[in-house]
Short mmCIF file of C-alpha atoms in Angstrom, two decimals:
data_model
loop_
_atom_site.label_atom_id
_atom_site.label_comp_id
_atom_site.label_asym_id
_atom_site.label_seq_id
_atom_site.Cartn_x
_atom_site.Cartn_y
_atom_site.Cartn_z
CA MET Y 195 126.58 16.90 233.70
CA ASN Y 196 122.90 16.12 234.16
CA SER Y 197 122.17 13.01 232.10
CA GLY Y 198 118.44 13.59 232.26
CA LYS Y 199 117.90 10.21 233.88
CA VAL Y 200 115.24 10.15 236.60
CA TYR Y 201 115.11 6.41 237.39
CA ARG Y 202 117.58 3.70 236.40
CA ASP Y 203 118.36 4.35 232.73
CA TYR Y 204 115.10 6.16 232.00
CA ASP Y 205 114.65 9.84 231.34
CA GLN Y 206 111.27 11.33 232.19
CA GLU Y 207 109.62 10.58 228.85
CA ALA Y 208 110.86 6.99 228.80
CA LEU Y 209 109.84 6.36 232.41
CA ASP Y 210 106.38 7.75 231.77
CA LEU Y 211 105.99 5.40 228.80
CA GLN Y 212 106.99 2.42 230.95
CA TYR Y 213 104.14 3.17 233.34
CA ASN Y 214 101.57 4.00 230.66
CA ASN Y 215 100.02 0.62 229.88
CA ARG Y 216 97.43 2.10 227.55
CA THR Y 217 100.13 3.30 225.19
CA ALA Y 218 101.79 -0.12 225.30
CA ALA Y 219 98.50 -1.94 224.60
CA PRO Y 220 96.46 0.04 222.04
CA GLY Y 221 93.53 -2.42 222.15
CA PHE Y 222 93.07 -1.99 225.88
CA ALA Y 223 89.47 -0.73 225.65
CA ASP Y 224 88.28 -3.99 224.07
CA HIS Y 225 89.86 -6.01 226.86
CA ILE Y 226 88.32 -3.82 229.55
CA GLN Y 227 84.92 -4.26 227.91
CA ARG Y 228 85.54 -8.00 227.97
CA TYR Y 229 85.95 -7.80 231.78
CA ARG Y 230 82.42 -6.41 232.04
CA THR Y 231 80.91 -8.78 229.46
CA LEU Y 232 82.28 -11.89 231.17
CA THR Y 233 81.26 -10.55 234.59
CA ASP Y 234 77.72 -9.98 233.33
CA GLU Y 235 77.66 -13.54 232.00
CA ALA Y 236 78.81 -14.91 235.35
CA LYS Y 237 76.05 -13.00 237.15
CA LEU Y 238 73.45 -14.46 234.82
CA LYS Y 239 74.47 -18.09 235.06
CA LEU Y 240 75.90 -18.33 238.60
CA LYS Y 241 74.54 -17.58 242.06
CA CYS Y 242 75.85 -14.10 242.73
CA ILE Y 243 75.08 -12.19 245.92
CA GLU Y 244 75.67 -8.55 245.10
CA ASN Y 245 76.54 -5.47 247.12
CA LEU Y 246 77.46 -7.00 250.45
CA ALA Y 247 78.87 -4.26 252.69
CA TYR Y 248 82.26 -4.99 254.24
CA GLY Y 249 82.58 -1.48 255.69
CA THR Y 250 80.63 1.71 256.23
CA ALA Y 251 81.72 3.78 253.21
CA PRO Y 252 79.39 3.59 250.17
CA GLU Y 253 82.09 2.05 247.98
CA GLU Y 254 82.97 -0.65 250.52
CA THR Y 255 80.98 -3.47 248.95
CA LEU Y 256 81.70 -6.83 247.36
CA ASP Y 257 79.97 -9.47 245.25
CA LEU Y 258 80.09 -13.17 246.14
CA TYR Y 259 79.80 -15.80 243.42
CA ARG Y 260 78.69 -18.81 245.44
CA ALA Y 261 80.25 -22.22 245.01
CA LEU Y 262 78.30 -25.31 244.08
CA GLN Y 263 78.91 -26.81 247.53
CA ASP Y 264 79.47 -25.56 251.07
CA SER Y 265 82.84 -25.14 252.80
CA ALA Y 266 84.36 -23.98 249.52
CA PRO Y 267 87.74 -22.26 249.19
CA VAL Y 268 87.41 -18.57 248.37
CA LEU Y 269 89.35 -16.53 245.80
CA ILE Y 270 89.29 -12.80 246.55
CA PHE Y 271 89.87 -10.79 243.36
CA VAL Y 272 91.30 -7.25 243.53
CA HIS Y 273 90.91 -5.37 240.25
CA GLY Y 274 93.42 -3.10 238.58
CA GLY Y 275 92.77 0.26 236.94
CA VAL Y 276 95.74 2.41 238.07
CA TRP Y 277 94.06 2.95 241.46
CA GLN Y 278 91.59 5.10 239.50
CA HIS Y 279 89.16 2.98 237.47
CA LEU Y 280 87.01 -0.18 237.42
CA GLY Y 281 85.10 -1.95 240.17
CA LYS Y 282 83.46 -5.19 241.21
CA ASP Y 283 81.08 -5.09 238.25
CA ASP Y 284 84.12 -5.48 235.98
CA SER Y 285 85.81 -8.04 238.19
CA GLY Y 286 83.73 -11.21 238.40
CA PHE Y 287 84.92 -12.76 235.14
CA ALA Y 288 87.10 -15.39 236.85
CA ALA Y 289 83.98 -16.87 238.47
CA ASN Y 290 83.21 -18.47 235.10
CA ALA Y 291 86.13 -20.87 235.67
CA PHE Y 292 86.54 -20.99 239.45
CA VAL Y 293 82.95 -21.68 240.50
CA PRO Y 294 82.59 -24.80 238.30
CA ALA Y 295 85.93 -25.95 239.74
CA GLY Y 296 84.55 -25.81 243.28
CA ALA Y 297 85.53 -22.36 244.53
CA MET Y 298 83.74 -19.20 245.58
CA LEU Y 299 84.84 -15.87 244.09
CA ALA Y 300 84.64 -12.50 245.85
CA SER Y 301 85.07 -9.37 243.72
CA LEU Y 302 85.76 -6.13 245.57
CA ASN Y 303 84.79 -2.50 245.30
CA PHE Y 304 87.00 0.11 246.95
CA GLY Y 305 87.81 3.78 246.57
CA HIS Y 306 89.72 5.44 243.74
CA VAL Y 307 92.00 8.42 243.49
CA PRO Y 308 91.55 11.35 243.73
CA ASP Y 309 88.71 10.77 246.23
CA ALA Y 310 90.70 8.11 248.10
CA THR Y 311 94.41 7.77 248.77
CA VAL Y 312 96.42 4.64 248.12
CA ASP Y 313 96.58 4.15 251.89
CA THR Y 314 92.78 4.24 252.01
CA MET Y 315 92.52 1.58 249.30
CA VAL Y 316 95.04 -0.64 251.10
CA ASN Y 317 93.00 -0.44 254.29
CA GLN Y 318 89.77 -1.15 252.41
CA VAL Y 319 91.13 -4.31 250.81
CA ARG Y 320 92.44 -5.49 254.18
CA ARG Y 321 89.03 -4.75 255.70
CA ALA Y 322 87.33 -6.79 252.97
CA VAL Y 323 89.63 -9.75 253.61
CA ALA Y 324 88.87 -9.56 257.34
CA TRP Y 325 85.13 -9.27 256.68
CA LEU Y 326 85.26 -12.40 254.57
CA TRP Y 327 87.16 -14.26 257.27
CA HIS Y 328 84.47 -13.31 259.79
CA ASN Y 329 81.43 -13.80 257.53
CA VAL Y 330 82.02 -16.00 254.50
CA LYS Y 331 81.00 -19.20 256.28
CA SER Y 332 77.41 -17.89 256.28
CA TYR Y 333 77.51 -17.94 252.47
CA GLY Y 334 79.08 -21.37 252.03
CA GLY Y 335 82.74 -20.40 252.03
CA ASP Y 336 85.52 -21.76 254.20
CA PRO Y 337 87.22 -18.93 256.16
CA GLN Y 338 90.26 -21.19 256.63
CA LYS Y 339 90.74 -21.27 252.83
CA LEU Y 340 90.96 -17.64 251.75
CA PHE Y 341 93.15 -16.94 248.72
CA ILE Y 342 93.74 -13.58 247.06
CA ALA Y 343 94.57 -12.46 243.50
CA GLY Y 344 95.21 -9.04 242.04
CA HIS Y 345 96.06 -7.52 238.68
CA SER Y 346 98.18 -4.43 238.00
CA SER Y 347 97.44 -1.82 240.69
CA GLY Y 348 95.23 -4.49 242.28
CA ALA Y 349 98.31 -6.72 242.57
CA HIS Y 350 99.99 -3.90 244.47
CA LEU Y 351 97.01 -3.81 246.85
CA VAL Y 352 97.27 -7.58 247.26
CA SER Y 353 100.93 -7.18 248.21
CA GLN Y 354 99.86 -4.90 251.06
CA CYS Y 355 97.80 -7.72 252.51
CA LEU Y 356 101.00 -9.76 252.84
CA THR Y 357 102.87 -7.33 255.07
CA ALA Y 358 102.58 -4.71 257.87
CA ASN Y 359 101.02 -6.80 260.68
CA TRP Y 360 97.56 -5.42 259.93
CA GLN Y 361 95.57 -8.50 260.93
CA GLY Y 362 95.26 -7.71 264.64
CA GLU Y 363 93.49 -4.44 263.92
CA TYR Y 364 90.77 -6.40 262.09
CA GLU Y 365 90.67 -9.34 264.53
CA CYS Y 366 91.72 -12.03 262.08
CA PRO Y 367 94.66 -14.44 262.23
CA ASN Y 368 98.10 -13.73 260.78
CA ASP Y 369 97.65 -16.61 258.33
CA VAL Y 370 94.24 -15.40 257.12
CA ILE Y 371 95.51 -15.60 253.51
CA LYS Y 372 96.56 -19.08 252.43
CA GLY Y 373 97.91 -18.22 248.98
CA ALA Y 374 98.27 -15.25 246.64
CA LEU Y 375 98.46 -14.47 242.94
CA PHE Y 376 100.26 -11.32 241.76
CA VAL Y 377 99.65 -10.49 238.08
CA SER Y 378 101.57 -7.73 236.26
CA GLY Y 379 101.86 -5.64 239.38
CA LEU Y 380 104.12 -3.32 241.33
CA GLY Y 381 106.24 -4.14 244.34
CA ASP Y 382 108.06 -0.79 244.46
CA LEU Y 383 106.21 2.51 244.07
CA GLU Y 384 109.35 4.65 243.72
CA PRO Y 385 109.32 4.74 239.90
CA VAL Y 386 105.57 5.41 240.03
CA ARG Y 387 106.27 8.38 242.33
CA LEU Y 388 108.77 9.69 239.79
CA SER Y 389 106.43 9.20 236.83
CA TYR Y 390 103.54 11.28 235.51
CA ARG Y 391 101.15 9.14 237.56
CA ASN Y 392 102.15 10.90 240.75
CA ALA Y 393 100.29 14.06 239.77
CA LEU Y 394 97.18 12.15 240.82
CA LEU Y 395 98.57 9.67 243.35
CA LYS Y 396 100.58 12.25 245.35
CA LEU Y 397 103.02 9.74 246.80
CA ASP Y 398 105.99 10.95 248.83
CA ALA Y 399 109.13 9.08 249.88
CA GLN Y 400 107.56 7.94 253.15
CA ALA Y 401 104.50 6.58 251.34
CA VAL Y 402 106.74 4.68 248.92
CA LYS Y 403 108.53 2.95 251.80
CA ARG Y 404 105.29 2.26 253.67
CA LEU Y 405 103.37 0.98 250.65
CA SER Y 406 106.02 -1.01 248.75
CA LEU Y 407 106.31 -4.72 249.41
CA VAL Y 408 110.04 -4.80 248.65
CA HIS Y 409 110.69 -2.24 251.41
CA GLN Y 410 108.82 -4.28 254.03
CA GLN Y 411 108.91 -7.75 255.57
CA PRO Y 412 106.31 -10.40 254.72
CA THR Y 413 103.95 -11.17 257.57
CA VAL Y 414 101.76 -13.66 255.69
CA LYS Y 415 103.93 -16.69 254.94
CA CYS Y 416 101.88 -18.11 252.07
CA PRO Y 417 102.78 -19.44 248.61
CA LEU Y 418 102.88 -16.77 245.89
CA ILE Y 419 102.34 -17.03 242.14
CA VAL Y 420 103.75 -14.13 240.12
CA ALA Y 421 102.70 -13.77 236.49
CA TYR Y 422 103.06 -11.20 233.75
CA SER Y 423 102.37 -10.81 230.06
CA SER Y 424 105.13 -11.30 227.53
CA SER Y 425 104.03 -7.92 226.14
CA ASP Y 426 104.07 -6.02 229.44
CA THR Y 427 106.48 -3.09 229.49
CA ALA Y 428 110.01 -3.83 230.64
CA GLU Y 429 109.33 -2.15 233.98
CA PHE Y 430 106.18 -4.14 234.71
CA ARG Y 431 108.01 -7.37 233.82
CA ARG Y 432 110.97 -6.37 236.01
CA GLN Y 433 108.79 -5.37 238.94
CA THR Y 434 106.77 -8.59 238.82
CA ARG Y 435 109.89 -10.75 238.63
CA GLU Y 436 111.47 -8.83 241.52
CA VAL Y 437 108.39 -9.40 243.70
CA GLY Y 438 108.78 -13.12 243.11
CA GLU Y 439 112.52 -13.00 243.80
CA TYR Y 440 111.86 -11.04 246.99
CA TRP Y 441 109.32 -13.65 248.12
CA ARG Y 442 111.71 -16.49 247.34
CA ARG Y 443 114.57 -14.79 249.21
CA HIS Y 444 112.39 -14.94 252.32
CA GLY Y 445 112.21 -18.71 251.93
CA LEU Y 446 108.61 -18.74 250.73
CA ALA Y 447 107.19 -20.88 247.93
CA THR Y 448 107.15 -18.93 244.67
CA GLU Y 449 106.03 -19.77 241.14
CA PHE Y 450 106.83 -17.65 238.08
CA ILE Y 451 104.63 -17.57 234.95
CA GLU Y 452 105.16 -15.61 231.75
CA VAL Y 453 101.97 -15.61 229.67
CA ALA Y 454 102.66 -15.53 225.94
CA ASP Y 455 100.38 -13.99 223.32
CA SER Y 456 98.83 -11.54 225.77
CA CYS Y 457 99.10 -7.92 226.81
CA HIS Y 458 98.87 -6.10 230.13
CA TYR Y 459 95.08 -5.97 229.94
CA ASP Y 460 94.06 -9.40 228.71
CA VAL Y 461 96.62 -11.45 230.68
CA VAL Y 462 94.26 -11.53 233.67
CA LEU Y 463 91.40 -12.84 231.51
CA ASN Y 464 93.27 -16.15 231.55
CA LEU Y 465 91.72 -16.66 234.99
CA ALA Y 466 88.39 -17.15 233.21
CA GLU Y 467 89.86 -19.89 230.99
CA PRO Y 468 89.92 -23.32 232.71
CA GLU Y 469 92.60 -24.64 230.34
CA SER Y 470 95.03 -21.74 230.84
CA GLU Y 471 98.29 -22.09 232.76
CA LEU Y 472 97.35 -19.16 234.97
CA PHE Y 473 94.02 -20.69 236.03
CA LEU Y 474 95.51 -24.13 236.53
CA SER Y 475 98.34 -22.80 238.70
CA CYS Y 476 95.92 -20.88 240.86
CA ALA Y 477 93.59 -23.89 241.07
CA ARG Y 478 96.49 -26.07 242.23
CA GLN Y 479 97.41 -23.51 244.88
CA MET Y 480 93.82 -23.66 246.11
CA ALA Y 481 93.78 -27.49 245.96
CA LEU Y 482 90.71 -27.48 243.72
CA CYS Y 483 89.57 -30.83 242.37
CA LEU Y 484 89.90 -30.57 238.59
CA SER Y 485 88.41 -33.26 236.36
#
């Protein structure tokens, strides 16, 4: 008898709910507006170089929030938005905490579905990382201290910078990334393929294997912080934990953080709060000097 289950113990309706963060967090619009408000504040009070091109496509641009001193470590932030929404102008909020702590922040633009595929976005983020390795010294950053952080679908894109031996194509070293932060993200796209989201993403089984961290081998052997909200859906919590367990099974340093009193959308705003556990863990990974 057909049980109606399409993935694990979920039928189609239940699986779709697990991957619909807006339903799980009714106040999401206020949090997304907060991304933009805090980014605007950072641009006003910090030295921000906008619209640097890391590639030839119109959307392949990034903003650099310059550090207060040269040779600064660099945090590359990859925004979420279900591979469909947001951009660098919503993604500079963490500069409010990281720049005063001695870091530079790079916020990325890249394509969105349906105009771009997930593969395209993966390649764009990798290209941006390589561009920063080749060029960030000219802006006061240290190319030997590149760190990367991503939220939600952006965390998935970060995971694709940790695998697949892509660095040679972009003429940067295998250890180009020195540490990573994975917030409320996805290490396995199979349940996404089986959910309502695939009407837009158009993933097939081969894409799932190619684009899922847990189906690949890590090629960047850096420390990883995995974090999620206590109010994330069960699937997002499971996926984030499994990414950390996967990383640890490969003998790599892994830190787990569950952020209380948050939801899927505002958990990442902790990166703009210098007293938060999420910021402090990332700052320690980057060896920032905190007073």
